[in-house]
Coordinates of C-alpha atoms and ligand atoms in Angstrom, one line a residue:
M6 CA -18.6 0.1 4.1
L7 CA -19.5 0.2 7.8
R8 CA -19.8 4.0 8.0
D9 CA -22.8 5.1 10.7
V10 CA -21.8 2.1 12.6
K11 CA -21.9 3.2 17.0
I12 CA -18.5 2.0 18.8
G13 CA -18.6 0.0 21.6
P14 CA -16.0 0.1 24.2
T15 CA -12.9 -0.6 22.4
V16 CA -9.3 -1.8 23.9
I17 CA -5.6 -2.1 21.5
V18 CA -2.9 -3.9 22.0
I19 CA -0.3 -3.3 19.5
F20 CA 2.8 -6.2 20.3
G21 CA 5.9 -4.6 19.4
A22 CA 5.3 -1.4 20.4
S23 CA 8.6 -0.1 21.1
G24 CA 9.1 0.2 17.3
D25 CA 9.5 2.7 14.4
L26 CA 5.6 1.6 13.2
T27 CA 4.1 2.1 16.3
R28 CA 5.5 6.1 16.9
R29 CA 5.7 6.8 13.1
K30 CA 2.4 5.4 12.0
I31 CA -0.3 3.5 14.4
I32 CA -0.3 6.4 17.5
P33 CA -0.4 9.4 15.4
A34 CA -3.6 7.4 13.1
I35 CA -5.4 6.8 16.7
Y36 CA -4.5 10.2 18.3
N37 CA -5.3 11.8 14.8
L38 CA -9.4 9.4 15.5
F39 CA -9.6 10.2 19.2
I40 CA -9.0 14.3 18.8
D41 CA -11.6 14.1 16.0
G42 CA -14.1 12.1 18.3
W43 CA -14.4 9.0 16.7
L44 CA -13.2 6.5 19.4
P45 CA -15.8 5.5 21.8
E46 CA -15.7 7.5 25.1
T47 CA -13.6 4.5 26.9
F48 CA -11.1 3.5 25.5
S49 CA -7.4 2.1 26.3
I50 CA -4.3 1.2 24.9
V51 CA -1.6 -1.2 25.7
G52 CA 1.7 -1.7 24.9
V53 CA 3.3 -4.8 24.8
A54 CA 6.9 -5.0 23.8
R55 CA 10.4 -6.8 25.6
T56 CA 12.0 -3.3 26.4
A57 CA 11.7 -2.6 30.0
S58 CA 10.0 0.5 30.5
T59 CA 6.9 2.4 32.4
D60 CA 4.1 4.1 31.1
E61 CA 5.3 7.0 31.7
A62 CA 8.4 6.2 30.0
F63 CA 6.2 5.0 27.0
C64 CA 3.8 7.7 26.3
H65 CA 6.9 10.2 26.5
Q66 CA 8.3 8.2 23.4
L67 CA 4.5 7.8 22.2
R68 CA 4.5 11.9 22.3
E69 CA 7.4 12.7 20.6
G70 CA 6.2 10.5 17.8
V71 CA 2.8 12.8 17.5
D72 CA 4.6 15.5 17.5
T73 CA 7.5 14.4 15.1
F74 CA 4.8 12.4 12.3
S75 CA 1.4 13.3 13.0
R76 CA 0.3 15.4 10.2
R77 CA -1.2 17.9 12.4
G78 CA 1.9 18.4 14.2
K79 CA 2.2 19.0 17.9
A80 CA 0.5 17.6 20.6
K81 CA -1.8 20.4 22.2
E82 CA -1.2 19.3 26.3
E83 CA -4.7 19.2 27.3
E84 CA -5.6 16.8 24.2
W85 CA -2.6 14.5 24.7
S86 CA -2.9 14.5 28.8
K87 CA -6.7 12.9 28.4
F88 CA -5.2 10.3 25.8
A89 CA -1.9 9.6 27.5
S90 CA -4.3 8.7 30.2
A91 CA -5.4 5.7 28.4
I92 CA -2.3 4.5 27.9
K93 CA -0.3 1.4 29.1
Y94 CA 3.1 -0.2 28.5
M95 CA 3.5 -3.9 29.1
A96 CA 7.0 -5.1 29.3
A97 CA 7.1 -9.1 28.2
D98 CA 8.8 -11.7 27.1
Y99 CA 6.5 -13.4 23.9
N100 CA 7.8 -16.9 23.9
D101 CA 6.2 -16.8 27.6
R102 CA 3.2 -18.3 28.1
Q103 CA 2.9 -15.7 31.5
T104 CA 2.8 -12.7 29.4
Y105 CA -0.9 -13.6 27.6
L106 CA -2.6 -14.9 30.6
S107 CA -1.4 -11.8 32.3
L108 CA -2.4 -9.8 29.0
L109 CA -5.4 -12.2 28.7
E110 CA -6.9 -11.6 32.1
D111 CA -5.9 -7.4 32.4
L112 CA -8.1 -7.2 29.1
D113 CA -11.1 -8.9 31.5
A114 CA -11.0 -6.8 34.0
G115 CA -13.0 -4.3 34.7
W116 CA -15.2 -2.7 31.7
R117 CA -12.6 -4.2 28.8
Q118 CA -14.7 -7.8 29.5
S119 CA -16.7 -6.8 27.2
A120 CA -15.4 -4.3 24.9
N121 CA -13.9 -4.7 21.4
K122 CA -10.3 -6.5 21.5
I123 CA -7.8 -5.3 18.7
F124 CA -4.6 -7.4 18.7
Y125 CA -2.3 -5.4 16.8
L126 CA 1.2 -7.6 15.5
A127 CA 3.5 -4.5 14.6
T128 CA 6.3 -7.0 15.4
P129 CA 8.9 -8.0 12.8
P130 CA 6.9 -10.8 10.9
T131 CA 8.9 -14.0 11.9
L132 CA 6.9 -13.7 16.1
F133 CA 3.3 -13.3 13.9
T134 CA 3.3 -16.6 14.7
V135 CA 4.5 -17.0 17.8
I136 CA 2.3 -14.5 19.0
V137 CA -1.0 -16.1 17.5
E138 CA 0.1 -19.6 19.1
Q139 CA 0.1 -18.5 22.4
L140 CA -3.0 -16.4 22.3
G141 CA -5.1 -19.6 20.4
Q142 CA -3.7 -21.8 23.6
L143 CA -5.3 -20.1 26.1
K144 CA -8.7 -18.9 24.9
A145 CA -11.2 -19.7 21.9
F146 CA -11.1 -16.5 19.9
R147 CA -13.3 -18.0 16.9
G148 CA -16.2 -16.9 16.4
E149 CA -15.7 -14.3 19.5
K150 CA -16.6 -10.4 16.7
N151 CA -15.4 -8.4 19.4
Y152 CA -12.2 -10.1 18.6
R153 CA -9.7 -9.0 15.8
I154 CA -6.0 -9.1 14.7
V155 CA -4.3 -6.5 12.8
I156 CA -1.1 -8.2 10.9
E157 CA 1.3 -5.5 8.7
K158 CA 3.2 -6.6 6.7
P159 CA 5.3 -8.5 4.9
F160 CA 2.6 -11.1 4.8
G161 CA 4.9 -14.1 4.4
K162 CA 8.0 -13.9 1.6
D163 CA 6.2 -16.5 -1.0
L164 CA 3.2 -18.5 -1.8
E165 CA 4.3 -21.0 0.7
S166 CA 4.9 -18.8 4.1
A167 CA 2.1 -16.8 3.4
R168 CA -0.4 -20.3 3.2
A169 CA 1.5 -21.4 6.7
L170 CA 0.6 -17.5 8.3
N171 CA -2.8 -18.1 7.2
Q172 CA -3.3 -21.4 8.5
S173 CA -1.7 -20.7 11.6
L174 CA -4.3 -17.5 12.1
T175 CA -7.0 -19.4 10.6
E176 CA -6.6 -22.2 13.2
V177 CA -7.2 -19.2 15.7
F178 CA -9.3 -16.7 14.1
D179 CA -12.0 -16.4 11.7
E180 CA -11.4 -15.0 8.7
A181 CA -13.6 -11.8 9.3
Q182 CA -11.8 -11.9 12.6
I183 CA -8.5 -11.0 10.4
Y184 CA -7.4 -7.7 9.1
R185 CA -4.3 -7.6 6.9
I186 CA -2.6 -4.6 6.1
D187 CA -1.8 -2.7 2.8
H188 CA -2.1 0.9 4.1
Y189 CA -2.3 1.7 0.3
L190 CA -5.7 0.6 0.0
G191 CA -6.4 3.2 3.0
K192 CA -5.3 6.0 0.8
E193 CA -8.0 8.4 0.0
T194 CA -6.7 8.6 -3.7
V195 CA -7.0 4.6 -3.8
Q196 CA -10.2 4.8 -2.6
N197 CA -11.6 7.5 -4.5
I198 CA -10.6 5.0 -7.4
L199 CA -13.9 3.4 -7.4
A200 CA -16.0 6.5 -6.4
F201 CA -14.1 7.9 -9.6
R202 CA -15.3 4.6 -11.5
F203 CA -18.2 3.3 -10.5
A204 CA -20.2 6.8 -8.8
N205 CA -20.0 8.4 -13.0
A206 CA -21.2 7.2 -15.7
M207 CA -19.4 8.1 -18.5
W208 CA -16.2 6.2 -17.8
E209 CA -17.6 2.4 -17.7
P210 CA -18.7 1.9 -21.7
I211 CA -14.9 2.8 -22.8
W212 CA -12.6 1.0 -19.3
N213 CA -11.8 -1.2 -21.7
R214 CA -9.8 -2.9 -24.3
S215 CA -11.8 -1.1 -27.0
Y216 CA -10.2 2.5 -26.0
I217 CA -7.7 1.5 -22.9
D218 CA -4.6 1.1 -24.9
H219 CA -2.6 -0.1 -22.0
V220 CA -1.9 1.0 -18.6
Q221 CA 0.8 2.4 -16.8
I222 CA 1.9 1.8 -12.9
T223 CA 4.0 3.9 -11.2
V224 CA 5.4 4.0 -7.4
A225 CA 8.5 5.7 -7.2
E226 CA 10.6 6.7 -4.3
K227 CA 13.5 9.5 -4.7
V228 CA 15.4 8.1 -1.1
G229 CA 17.2 5.1 -0.4
V230 CA 16.5 2.5 1.6
G231 CA 18.6 4.3 4.4
R232 CA 18.9 2.5 7.4
R233 CA 16.2 -0.4 6.3
G234 CA 18.7 -2.1 4.9
G235 CA 18.8 -5.6 6.9
Y236 CA 15.1 -5.5 6.2
Y237 CA 14.7 -4.9 2.6
E238 CA 17.8 -7.4 2.3
G239 CA 15.7 -10.1 3.0
A240 CA 12.5 -8.4 1.1
G241 CA 13.6 -6.5 -2.3
A242 CA 11.2 -4.6 -4.6
L243 CA 9.5 -7.2 -6.0
R244 CA 8.0 -8.7 -2.0
D245 CA 7.7 -4.9 -0.5
M246 CA 6.3 -3.1 -3.6
V247 CA 4.8 -5.0 -6.2
Q248 CA 3.2 -8.1 -4.1
N249 CA 0.9 -5.8 -2.3
H250 CA 0.1 -2.1 -2.8
L251 CA 1.3 -2.2 -7.4
L252 CA -1.6 -5.3 -7.5
Q253 CA -4.1 -4.2 -4.8
V254 CA -4.1 -0.6 -7.5
M255 CA -4.1 -2.7 -10.1
C256 CA -7.1 -4.9 -8.9
L257 CA -8.7 -1.5 -8.2
V258 CA -8.1 -0.6 -11.7
A259 CA -9.2 -3.5 -13.4
M260 CA -11.8 -5.1 -11.6
E261 CA -15.7 -5.4 -12.5
P262 CA -18.2 -2.8 -11.5
P263 CA -19.3 -4.1 -7.5
T264 CA -23.1 -4.6 -7.1
S265 CA -22.6 -3.3 -3.5
F266 CA -19.5 -2.2 -1.0
Q267 CA -20.0 -5.2 1.6
A268 CA -16.6 -6.2 2.1
D269 CA -16.8 -9.4 0.6
E270 CA -18.7 -8.2 -2.5
I271 CA -15.1 -5.5 -3.0
R272 CA -12.7 -8.4 -2.1
N273 CA -14.4 -10.5 -4.8
K274 CA -14.1 -8.4 -6.9
R275 CA -10.4 -8.1 -6.6
V276 CA -9.7 -11.2 -6.3
D277 CA -11.0 -12.3 -9.7
V278 CA -8.8 -9.8 -11.3
L279 CA -5.4 -11.3 -9.7
S280 CA -7.3 -14.8 -10.5
A281 CA -7.5 -13.8 -14.5
I282 CA -3.8 -12.4 -14.6
R283 CA -2.1 -14.1 -16.7
P284 CA 1.0 -16.3 -15.6
I285 CA 4.6 -15.6 -16.4
E286 CA 6.2 -19.0 -17.4
K287 CA 9.8 -19.6 -16.2
D288 CA 11.3 -19.2 -19.3
E289 CA 9.5 -15.8 -19.9
V290 CA 10.5 -13.7 -16.9
E291 CA 12.8 -11.7 -18.6
K292 CA 10.2 -10.7 -21.3
F293 CA 8.1 -9.6 -18.6
A294 CA 10.1 -8.8 -16.0
V295 CA 13.1 -6.6 -14.9
R296 CA 14.6 -5.6 -12.0
G297 CA 17.5 -3.1 -11.3
Q298 CA 19.6 -2.2 -8.0
Y299 CA 20.9 1.3 -7.7
D300 CA 24.8 2.7 -7.8
R301 CA 26.1 5.4 -6.2
G302 CA 25.5 9.3 -7.3
V303 CA 24.0 12.1 -6.3
V304 CA 20.7 13.5 -5.1
D305 CA 20.1 16.9 -5.3
D306 CA 23.7 18.0 -5.1
Q307 CA 24.7 15.2 -1.8
P308 CA 26.7 12.6 -2.9
V309 CA 24.7 9.6 -2.6
P310 CA 26.0 5.4 -1.5
A311 CA 25.2 2.5 -3.6
Y312 CA 23.1 0.0 -2.4
R313 CA 25.7 -2.5 -2.0
E314 CA 27.0 0.5 0.3
E315 CA 24.3 1.0 2.7
E316 CA 24.0 -0.2 6.1
N317 CA 23.3 -4.3 6.9
V318 CA 23.5 -4.9 2.8
A319 CA 25.6 -7.2 1.6
E320 CA 28.7 -5.5 -0.5
D321 CA 27.9 -8.3 -3.2
S322 CA 24.0 -8.4 -2.3
G323 CA 21.6 -9.3 -5.7
K324 CA 18.3 -7.7 -4.1
E325 CA 16.1 -5.1 -6.7
T326 CA 16.0 -2.4 -5.9
F327 CA 14.1 -1.5 -9.1
V328 CA 11.2 -3.5 -10.4
A329 CA 9.3 -3.1 -13.8
M330 CA 6.6 -5.0 -14.8
K331 CA 4.2 -6.3 -17.7
L332 CA 1.0 -8.3 -17.0
Y333 CA -1.7 -9.1 -18.5
I334 CA -5.6 -9.9 -17.5
D335 CA -7.1 -12.5 -20.1
N336 CA -11.1 -11.4 -19.5
W337 CA -13.3 -10.0 -21.7
R338 CA -12.3 -6.4 -21.1
W339 CA -8.8 -6.4 -20.7
Q340 CA -7.8 -8.9 -23.2
G341 CA -4.5 -7.7 -25.0
V342 CA -3.9 -4.8 -23.0
P343 CA -0.7 -4.8 -21.0
F344 CA -0.6 -3.3 -17.4
Y345 CA 2.9 -2.3 -17.4
L346 CA 4.6 -2.0 -13.5
R347 CA 7.4 -0.1 -12.3
T348 CA 8.6 0.7 -8.7
G349 CA 12.0 1.4 -7.1
K350 CA 14.2 3.4 -4.8
H351 CA 16.2 6.1 -6.6
L352 CA 14.0 7.2 -9.2
P353 CA 13.6 10.7 -10.2
G354 CA 10.9 11.5 -7.5
R355 CA 8.6 10.5 -5.0
V356 CA 5.7 9.8 -6.7
S357 CA 2.2 7.4 -7.1
E358 CA 0.5 7.7 -10.2
I359 CA -2.0 5.8 -12.7
S360 CA -1.7 6.3 -16.3
L361 CA -4.6 5.0 -18.3
Q362 CA -3.5 5.6 -21.7
F363 CA -6.2 5.6 -24.2
R364 CA -6.6 4.3 -28.1
P365 CA -5.8 7.3 -30.7
V366 CA -9.2 8.9 -32.4
P367 CA -9.8 6.1 -36.1
H368 CA -9.2 9.0 -38.6
H369 CA -7.5 12.2 -38.3
P370 CA -9.5 14.9 -40.2
F371 CA -7.3 17.7 -38.9
S372 CA -4.4 17.1 -41.4
D373 CA -1.4 18.8 -40.4
S374 CA -1.5 18.3 -37.3
V375 CA -1.1 14.8 -34.9
T376 CA -3.9 13.8 -32.6
P377 CA -1.8 12.6 -29.5
A378 CA -4.3 10.2 -27.4
N379 CA -6.1 10.5 -24.9
R380 CA -4.5 10.4 -21.2
L381 CA -5.9 9.9 -17.4
A382 CA -3.7 10.4 -14.7
I383 CA -5.0 9.4 -11.4
Q384 CA -2.5 10.8 -8.8
I385 CA -2.0 8.9 -5.4
E386 CA 0.9 10.6 -4.4
P387 CA 2.2 13.5 -3.3
K388 CA -0.3 15.8 -4.7
E389 CA -3.7 13.9 -5.0
G390 CA -5.7 14.1 -7.9
I391 CA -6.9 13.8 -11.2
M392 CA -5.8 15.1 -14.5
L393 CA -7.1 14.3 -18.3
R394 CA -5.1 15.3 -21.1
T395 CA -7.9 16.0 -24.0
Q396 CA -6.7 17.3 -27.7
A397 CA -8.3 21.4 -28.2
K398 CA -8.1 24.3 -31.0
E399 CA -5.6 26.7 -30.7
P400 CA -6.9 29.7 -30.4
G401 CA -6.3 31.5 -34.1
L402 CA -7.0 31.7 -37.8
G403 CA -6.4 28.0 -39.1
M404 CA -7.1 24.7 -37.3
K405 CA -3.9 23.4 -35.0
I406 CA -4.6 21.0 -32.7
K407 CA -2.7 21.0 -28.9
P408 CA -3.5 18.9 -25.8
V409 CA -4.8 21.0 -22.7
E410 CA -5.3 19.4 -19.3
M411 CA -8.6 19.1 -17.5
H412 CA -7.5 18.7 -13.5
Y413 CA -8.4 19.2 -9.9
T414 CA -6.9 18.4 -7.0
Y415 CA -8.2 17.2 -3.4
Q416 CA -6.4 20.4 -1.8
E417 CA -8.6 22.7 -4.0
V418 CA -11.3 21.2 -4.1
F419 CA -11.8 19.7 -1.3
K420 CA -10.2 22.2 0.5
S421 CA -9.2 20.5 4.3
A422 CA -6.5 17.9 4.9
S423 CA -6.7 14.0 4.3
P424 CA -6.3 11.5 6.7
E425 CA -3.4 9.6 6.6
A426 CA -4.1 6.0 5.6
Y427 CA -3.5 4.2 8.9
E428 CA -6.3 6.5 10.0
T429 CA -8.9 5.3 7.8
L430 CA -8.0 1.5 8.2
L431 CA -7.4 1.8 12.1
L432 CA -10.9 3.0 12.3
D433 CA -12.1 0.2 10.2
V434 CA -10.4 -2.2 12.3
V435 CA -12.4 -0.5 15.6
R436 CA -15.7 -0.7 13.6
G437 CA -15.6 -4.1 12.0
D438 CA -15.9 -3.2 8.3
P439 CA -12.6 -5.1 6.3
S440 CA -13.8 -4.0 2.5
L441 CA -10.1 -2.2 2.6
F442 CA -7.8 -5.4 4.0
M443 CA -6.7 -7.7 2.3
R444 CA -8.4 -11.4 2.5
N445 CA -6.5 -14.9 2.5
D446 CA -7.4 -16.0 -1.2
Q447 CA -6.1 -12.0 -2.5
V448 CA -2.9 -12.1 -0.5
E449 CA -2.1 -16.1 -1.7
M450 CA -3.2 -15.2 -5.3
A451 CA -1.1 -12.1 -5.2
W452 CA 2.5 -14.0 -4.1
S453 CA 1.3 -17.0 -6.7
V454 CA 1.1 -14.2 -9.7
L455 CA 4.9 -13.7 -9.0
G456 CA 5.9 -16.4 -8.0
S457 CA 8.0 -17.7 -11.5
V458 CA 9.4 -14.4 -11.1
L459 CA 10.6 -14.9 -7.6
E460 CA 12.1 -18.4 -8.3
I461 CA 14.5 -17.2 -11.2
W462 CA 15.3 -14.0 -9.6
E463 CA 16.4 -16.0 -5.9
N464 CA 18.0 -18.8 -7.8
S465 CA 20.3 -15.9 -10.2
I466 CA 22.1 -13.8 -9.3
P467 CA 22.1 -10.7 -11.5
V468 CA 25.9 -9.9 -13.5
D469 CA 25.0 -6.7 -13.9
F470 CA 24.3 -4.8 -10.9
P471 CA 24.1 -2.4 -10.1
N472 CA 22.5 -1.5 -12.7
Y473 CA 21.3 2.3 -12.6
A474 CA 22.7 6.1 -11.2
P475 CA 20.5 7.6 -8.9
G476 CA 18.0 9.8 -9.8
E477 CA 17.3 7.8 -13.4
W478 CA 14.2 5.8 -14.4
G479 CA 15.9 2.3 -13.7
P480 CA 18.0 0.3 -16.1
K481 CA 17.9 0.5 -19.5
G482 CA 16.2 -3.1 -19.6
A483 CA 12.9 -1.2 -18.4
E484 CA 13.2 0.7 -21.0
D485 CA 13.2 -2.1 -23.8
L486 CA 10.8 -3.4 -21.7
I487 CA 8.1 -1.1 -23.0
T488 CA 9.6 0.3 -26.3
R489 CA 9.7 -3.6 -27.7
D490 CA 5.9 -2.9 -27.7
G491 CA 6.1 0.2 -29.5
R492 CA 5.1 2.2 -26.5
S493 CA 7.0 4.4 -24.1
W494 CA 6.9 5.2 -20.3
L495 CA 5.3 8.1 -19.7
V496 CA 6.6 10.8 -17.0
P497 CA 4.4 11.0 -14.5
A498 CA 2.0 14.3 -14.8
C499 CA 3.6 15.5 -11.9
L500 CA 7.0 15.4 -12.3
E501 CA 6.6 16.6 -16.5
S502 CA 9.1 19.8 -16.3
N503 CA 8.3 23.5 -16.7
R504 CA 5.4 22.3 -15.1
K505 CA 3.3 25.7 -13.9
D506 CA -0.4 24.7 -13.4
G507 CA 0.3 24.0 -9.5
I508 CA -0.5 19.9 -9.8
C509 CA 2.3 19.2 -8.1
P510 CA 5.4 20.5 -7.3
Ligands
NAP21 N1 7.9 0.9 10.0 C1 7.4 0.7 8.9 O1 7.3 2.1 8.2 C2 6.9 -0.1 8.3 C3 6.1 -0.1 7.1 C4 4.9 -1.1 6.7 C5 5.5 -2.6 7.4 N2 5.9 -2.4 8.9 C6 5.7 -3.9 9.3 O2 5.7 -3.5 10.8 C7 6.3 -4.4 11.4 C8 6.8 -3.5 12.6 O3 8.1 -2.5 12.3 P1 9.0 -1.6 12.9 O4 9.3 -0.2 11.4 O5 8.3 -0.7 14.2 O6 9.8 -2.8 13.7 P2 11.1 -2.3 14.1 O7 11.1 -1.0 14.9 O8 12.5 -3.0 13.6 O9 10.1 -3.8 15.4 C9 9.4 -3.1 16.6 C10 9.8 -3.5 17.8 O10 9.9 -5.2 17.9 C11 10.5 -5.5 18.6 N3 11.6 -6.8 18.1 C12 12.8 -6.4 17.1 N4 13.8 -7.5 17.2 C13 13.4 -8.7 17.7 C14 13.1 -9.9 17.9 N5 14.2 -9.8 16.8 N6 12.7 -10.5 18.6 C15 11.2 -10.3 19.3 N7 11.2 -8.7 19.3 C16 12.0 -8.2 18.6 C17 11.8 -4.7 19.2 O11 11.1 -4.6 20.4 P3 11.6 -4.9 21.8 O12 12.4 -5.3 21.5 O13 11.5 -3.6 23.1 O14 10.5 -5.9 21.9 C18 11.1 -3.5 17.7 O15 10.9 -2.7 19.1 C19 7.2 -5.2 10.6 O16 6.5 -6.3 10.8 C20 7.5 -4.0 9.3 O17 8.1 -5.2 8.3 C21 6.7 -1.5 9.3

């Protein structure tokens, strides 16, 4: 990873700049990089969108976003004024060639000619190809390392559409210029999986099928779809969460040790995992994947609507708001070890956690006690940390075994707030380091892993929807998926009741 690269002048062009993502994530992240001195002295931001506006009105809207969403809270007047002086707004029609002519002309004026130029596509995905093709008709970008393009998720809606989008992109840009965002990869705790595994000698010998019984990855949200019903109707939990975040986290847990931290080395190792995932045959989908949709219910004493009653959602919608899956990785390290994945909306809490459940000891010498197996929990959010459950002798006469936990949280140990994932990722784009971004083969492989499930689910409307109440861990089928194997879902460490050790609220 390129941590010490000196950054030259940089201009960031944001398409879709009037939108939610720009206000909530992109600008607060760039602003924090600016305050922390990571941006070069000479930089500028050009916001592009259809809405008629002025530089002043646009900046005002962005400041509100920073005041509301920045991890640092409200912007300070002097810092904001300096930052805002580098921001311009351009009202534009994405289908008009003139938009891109003016933009490129502007980028080449003054100091910008030699600058890094980053095109950030924060528009609805339907516009990605339009913008790329329009840019490509005006200029040869391939091989021009100072031009980079950032693509937001969703990257396609299946293998075919992802391939088509990759094709459009690679006709205009080299793969090395393309940054496909999966913001999960920018999270500190997700990056820490690599440090934890490969900077400590003790894990590698036991990080395999001989010692690990199974792995669980849970990414749960407490909220429903809220105002994003329109988007969700086209996506669903499988596309929105599993295809990207959960599979990428799984890759980091399962990958082989890299020989270096060069972008392509890390990405090759992640692709190796995806390509070793055992395909799910169409007639086996029911055995390996379960979908759910939330009903109306009560959350924190407040009534909440069913998914089918949400804004912009069809009243007979068959879209899943919950997915549980079982995957196997067919290689030496993981043969026979199931990876259970689950994600959903209106689950009991907001939590992302990876649990590695170790095998039990081969022999129990402590005759009076059952010895539960060790468990390692990597906590991604809301509290970032690591928890290792081991066994200890309970003080007293006789030999009584009791589970105890060793844990650390980032907050306790490092005492400083972690940067937002978007800060990490945007700085990497500015530096030209694509390690934490998805390469074309990774994205396509991830779609391919889910191909049969997508197809079967798309073509069969579930008859039991809605099938779970808000606050439950999904439908009964999710329970059956794992109990059939003689296992059970682990309650994420931070949601275990009566927890008093402060790991998680
Ligand atoms: N919001 C998030 O948290 C989030 C998270 C991950 C990924 N993403 C992805 O990031 C991108 C932007 O998300 P967003 O939430 O900011 O989207 P958004 O607010 O719905 O849209 C962004 C901007 O695009 C323009 N737009 C909307 N519909 C359009 C249309 N049919 N034709 C042309 N322009 C249109 C609008 O600006 P004008 O009308 O002014 O042109 C809007 O302000 C999307 O691809 C989304 O999937 C978003």
